[in-house]
PDB file of C-alpha atoms in Angstrom:
ATOM      1  CA  GLU P 214      25.167  -1.289  -5.396  1.00  0.00           C
ATOM      2  CA  GLU P 215      24.380  -4.258  -7.731  1.00  0.00           C
ATOM      3  CA  TYR P 216      20.954  -2.716  -8.635  1.00  0.00           C
ATOM      4  CA  GLY P 217      22.044   0.870  -8.629  1.00  0.00           C
ATOM      5  CA  ALA P 218      19.643   1.638  -5.744  1.00  0.00           C
ATOM      6  CA  LYS P 219      19.856   4.493  -3.492  1.00  0.00           C
ATOM      7  CA  VAL P 220      18.164   3.756  -0.085  1.00  0.00           C
ATOM      8  CA  VAL P 221      17.119   6.139   2.602  1.00  0.00           C
ATOM      9  CA  LEU P 222      15.202   5.180   5.860  1.00  0.00           C
ATOM     10  CA  PHE P 223      13.390   7.856   7.670  1.00  0.00           C
ATOM     11  CA  LYS P 224      12.026   7.312  11.270  1.00  0.00           C
ATOM     12  CA  HIS P 225       9.402   9.594  12.867  1.00  0.00           C
ATOM     13  CA  LYS P 226      10.811  10.535  16.266  1.00  0.00           C
ATOM     14  CA  LYS P 227       7.381  10.692  18.077  1.00  0.00           C
ATOM     15  CA  THR P 228       5.580   7.541  16.606  1.00  0.00           C
ATOM     16  CA  GLY P 229       8.437   5.507  15.439  1.00  0.00           C
ATOM     17  CA  ALA P 230       6.806   5.007  12.136  1.00  0.00           C
ATOM     18  CA  GLU P 231       9.423   4.098   9.480  1.00  0.00           C
ATOM     19  CA  VAL P 232       9.464   5.420   5.857  1.00  0.00           C
ATOM     20  CA  MET P 233      11.973   3.718   3.427  1.00  0.00           C
ATOM     21  CA  SER P 234      12.705   5.421   0.147  1.00  0.00           C
ATOM     22  CA  VAL P 235      14.365   3.286  -2.536  1.00  0.00           C
ATOM     23  CA  SER P 236      15.340   4.863  -5.817  1.00  0.00           C
ATOM     24  CA  VAL P 237      16.249   2.695  -8.677  1.00  0.00           C
ATOM     25  CA  PRO P 238      16.536   3.404 -12.717  1.00  0.00           C
ATOM     26  CA  ASP P 239      13.149   1.884 -13.400  1.00  0.00           C
ATOM     27  CA  GLU P 240      10.160   3.227 -15.008  1.00  0.00           C
ATOM     28  CA  ASN P 241       7.847   1.292 -12.601  1.00  0.00           C
ATOM     29  CA  LYS P 242       6.985   3.244  -9.550  1.00  0.00           C
ATOM     30  CA  VAL P 243       6.127   1.288  -6.445  1.00  0.00           C
ATOM     31  CA  PHE P 244       4.578   2.218  -3.056  1.00  0.00           C
ATOM     32  CA  GLY P 245       3.468   0.017  -0.252  1.00  0.00           C
ATOM     33  CA  ILE P 246       2.332   0.605   3.380  1.00  0.00           C
ATOM     34  CA  THR P 247       2.655  -2.126   5.984  1.00  0.00           C
ATOM     35  CA  PHE P 248       1.271  -2.544   9.358  1.00  0.00           C
ATOM     36  CA  ARG P 249       1.962  -4.890  12.170  1.00  0.00           C
ATOM     37  CA  THR P 250      -1.116  -7.007  12.729  1.00  0.00           C
ATOM     38  CA  PRO P 251      -0.151  -9.787  15.078  1.00  0.00           C
ATOM     39  CA  PRO P 252      -3.262 -11.872  15.692  1.00  0.00           C
ATOM     40  CA  ASN P 253      -4.604 -12.696  19.322  1.00  0.00           C
ATOM     41  CA  ASP P 254      -6.213 -16.051  18.034  1.00  0.00           C
ATOM     42  CA  SER P 255      -6.797 -17.982  15.022  1.00  0.00           C
ATOM     43  CA  THR P 256     -10.037 -16.305  13.864  1.00  0.00           C
ATOM     44  CA  GLY P 257      -8.479 -14.479  10.867  1.00  0.00           C
ATOM     45  CA  VAL P 258      -9.241 -10.962  12.082  1.00  0.00           C
ATOM     46  CA  PRO P 259      -6.114  -9.326  10.316  1.00  0.00           C
ATOM     47  CA  HIS P 260      -7.272 -10.977   6.899  1.00  0.00           C
ATOM     48  CA  ILE P 261     -10.893  -9.824   7.393  1.00  0.00           C
ATOM     49  CA  LEU P 262      -9.655  -6.257   8.192  1.00  0.00           C
ATOM     50  CA  GLU P 263      -7.378  -6.277   5.049  1.00  0.00           C
ATOM     51  CA  HIS P 264     -10.381  -6.713   3.029  1.00  0.00           C
ATOM     52  CA  SER P 265     -12.685  -4.495   5.083  1.00  0.00           C
ATOM     53  CA  VAL P 266     -10.222  -1.623   4.860  1.00  0.00           C
ATOM     54  CA  LEU P 267     -10.413  -1.492   1.033  1.00  0.00           C
ATOM     55  CA  CYS P 268     -14.174  -1.227   1.023  1.00  0.00           C
ATOM     56  CA  GLY P 269     -14.409   2.542   0.659  1.00  0.00           C
ATOM     57  CA  SER P 270     -13.635   5.580   2.723  1.00  0.00           C
ATOM     58  CA  ARG P 271     -15.240   9.106   3.368  1.00  0.00           C
ATOM     59  CA  LYS P 272     -13.239  10.425   0.447  1.00  0.00           C
ATOM     60  CA  TYR P 273     -14.027   7.426  -1.811  1.00  0.00           C
ATOM     61  CA  PRO P 274     -17.380   6.224  -0.715  1.00  0.00           C
ATOM     62  CA  LEU P 275     -17.650   3.312  -3.184  1.00  0.00           C
ATOM     63  CA  LYS P 276     -18.628  -0.094  -2.221  1.00  0.00           C
ATOM     64  CA  GLU P 277     -15.522  -1.615  -3.766  1.00  0.00           C
ATOM     65  CA  PRO P 278     -12.874   1.095  -4.837  1.00  0.00           C
ATOM     66  CA  PHE P 279     -10.336  -1.626  -5.102  1.00  0.00           C
ATOM     67  CA  VAL P 280     -12.397  -3.219  -7.830  1.00  0.00           C
ATOM     68  CA  GLU P 281     -12.748   0.132  -9.706  1.00  0.00           C
ATOM     69  CA  LEU P 282      -8.882   0.683  -9.402  1.00  0.00           C
ATOM     70  CA  LEU P 283      -8.455  -2.705 -11.104  1.00  0.00           C
ATOM     71  CA  LYS P 284     -10.775  -1.697 -13.908  1.00  0.00           C
ATOM     72  CA  GLY P 285      -9.847   1.874 -14.462  1.00  0.00           C
ATOM     73  CA  SER P 286      -6.214   2.262 -13.450  1.00  0.00           C
ATOM     74  CA  MET P 287      -2.919   1.765 -15.455  1.00  0.00           C
ATOM     75  CA  ASN P 288      -1.451  -0.178 -12.554  1.00  0.00           C
ATOM     76  CA  THR P 289       1.224  -2.638 -13.049  1.00  0.00           C
ATOM     77  CA  PHE P 290       0.573  -4.113  -9.522  1.00  0.00           C
ATOM     78  CA  LEU P 291      -2.385  -3.618  -7.204  1.00  0.00           C
ATOM     79  CA  ASN P 292      -3.082  -5.973  -4.158  1.00  0.00           C
ATOM     80  CA  ALA P 293      -3.006  -6.632  -0.543  1.00  0.00           C
ATOM     81  CA  PHE P 294      -1.548  -9.333   1.655  1.00  0.00           C
ATOM     82  CA  THR P 295      -2.021 -10.703   5.152  1.00  0.00           C
ATOM     83  CA  TYR P 296       1.049 -12.317   6.698  1.00  0.00           C
ATOM     84  CA  PRO P 297       1.007 -14.053  10.106  1.00  0.00           C
ATOM     85  CA  ASP P 298       2.354 -10.827  11.617  1.00  0.00           C
ATOM     86  CA  ARG P 299       1.689  -7.950   9.176  1.00  0.00           C
ATOM     87  CA  THR P 300      -0.590  -6.782   6.534  1.00  0.00           C
ATOM     88  CA  CYS P 301       0.807  -5.056   3.453  1.00  0.00           C
ATOM     89  CA  TYR P 302      -0.822  -2.782   0.649  1.00  0.00           C
ATOM     90  CA  PRO P 303       1.373  -2.379  -2.235  1.00  0.00           C
ATOM     91  CA  VAL P 304       0.659  -0.660  -5.570  1.00  0.00           C
ATOM     92  CA  ALA P 305       2.670   0.095  -8.687  1.00  0.00           C
ATOM     93  CA  SER P 306       2.178   1.987 -11.979  1.00  0.00           C
ATOM     94  CA  GLN P 307       4.500   3.389 -14.732  1.00  0.00           C
ATOM     95  CA  ASN P 308       2.103   6.389 -15.070  1.00  0.00           C
ATOM     96  CA  LEU P 309       3.048   9.148 -12.504  1.00  0.00           C
ATOM     97  CA  LYS P 310      -0.541  10.529 -12.239  1.00  0.00           C
ATOM     98  CA  ASP P 311      -2.204   7.099 -11.902  1.00  0.00           C
ATOM     99  CA  PHE P 312       0.622   6.200  -9.432  1.00  0.00           C
ATOM    100  CA  TYR P 313      -0.171   9.178  -7.080  1.00  0.00           C
ATOM    101  CA  ASN P 314      -3.849   8.426  -7.504  1.00  0.00           C
ATOM    102  CA  LEU P 315      -3.470   4.878  -6.438  1.00  0.00           C
ATOM    103  CA  ILE P 316      -1.433   6.005  -3.422  1.00  0.00           C
ATOM    104  CA  ASN P 317      -4.120   8.668  -2.526  1.00  0.00           C
ATOM    105  CA  VAL P 318      -6.931   5.876  -2.554  1.00  0.00           C
ATOM    106  CA  TYR P 319      -4.893   3.507  -0.589  1.00  0.00           C
ATOM    107  CA  LEU P 320      -3.745   5.804   2.098  1.00  0.00           C
ATOM    108  CA  ASP P 321      -7.277   7.243   2.465  1.00  0.00           C
ATOM    109  CA  SER P 322      -8.512   3.648   3.099  1.00  0.00           C
ATOM    110  CA  VAL P 323      -5.879   2.494   5.480  1.00  0.00           C
ATOM    111  CA  LEU P 324      -4.958   5.554   7.518  1.00  0.00           C
TER     112      LEU P 324
END
């Protein structure tokens, strides 16, 4: 209530995948997708995969689409993070068309 946010949590019955929608009175549009990536050992595989995932896809067959997005997007935030138990891919933009393009590239890479 303090931030004027409206939050709705959706859960897919079959897969258990969760989607949280947070609406706030802000021009910045933010999207993120997070995966559980608990490591089996200390070799850093989840972090290596984080970088590998953003190295192009069938739809975007560039060597480094992430670098191209950094150069040509109007993003206000574009990154990826590996934590000890999860990997996150957040994006943000104040331009709606750019925002949906960022989501499209990220989802095509990670799914």
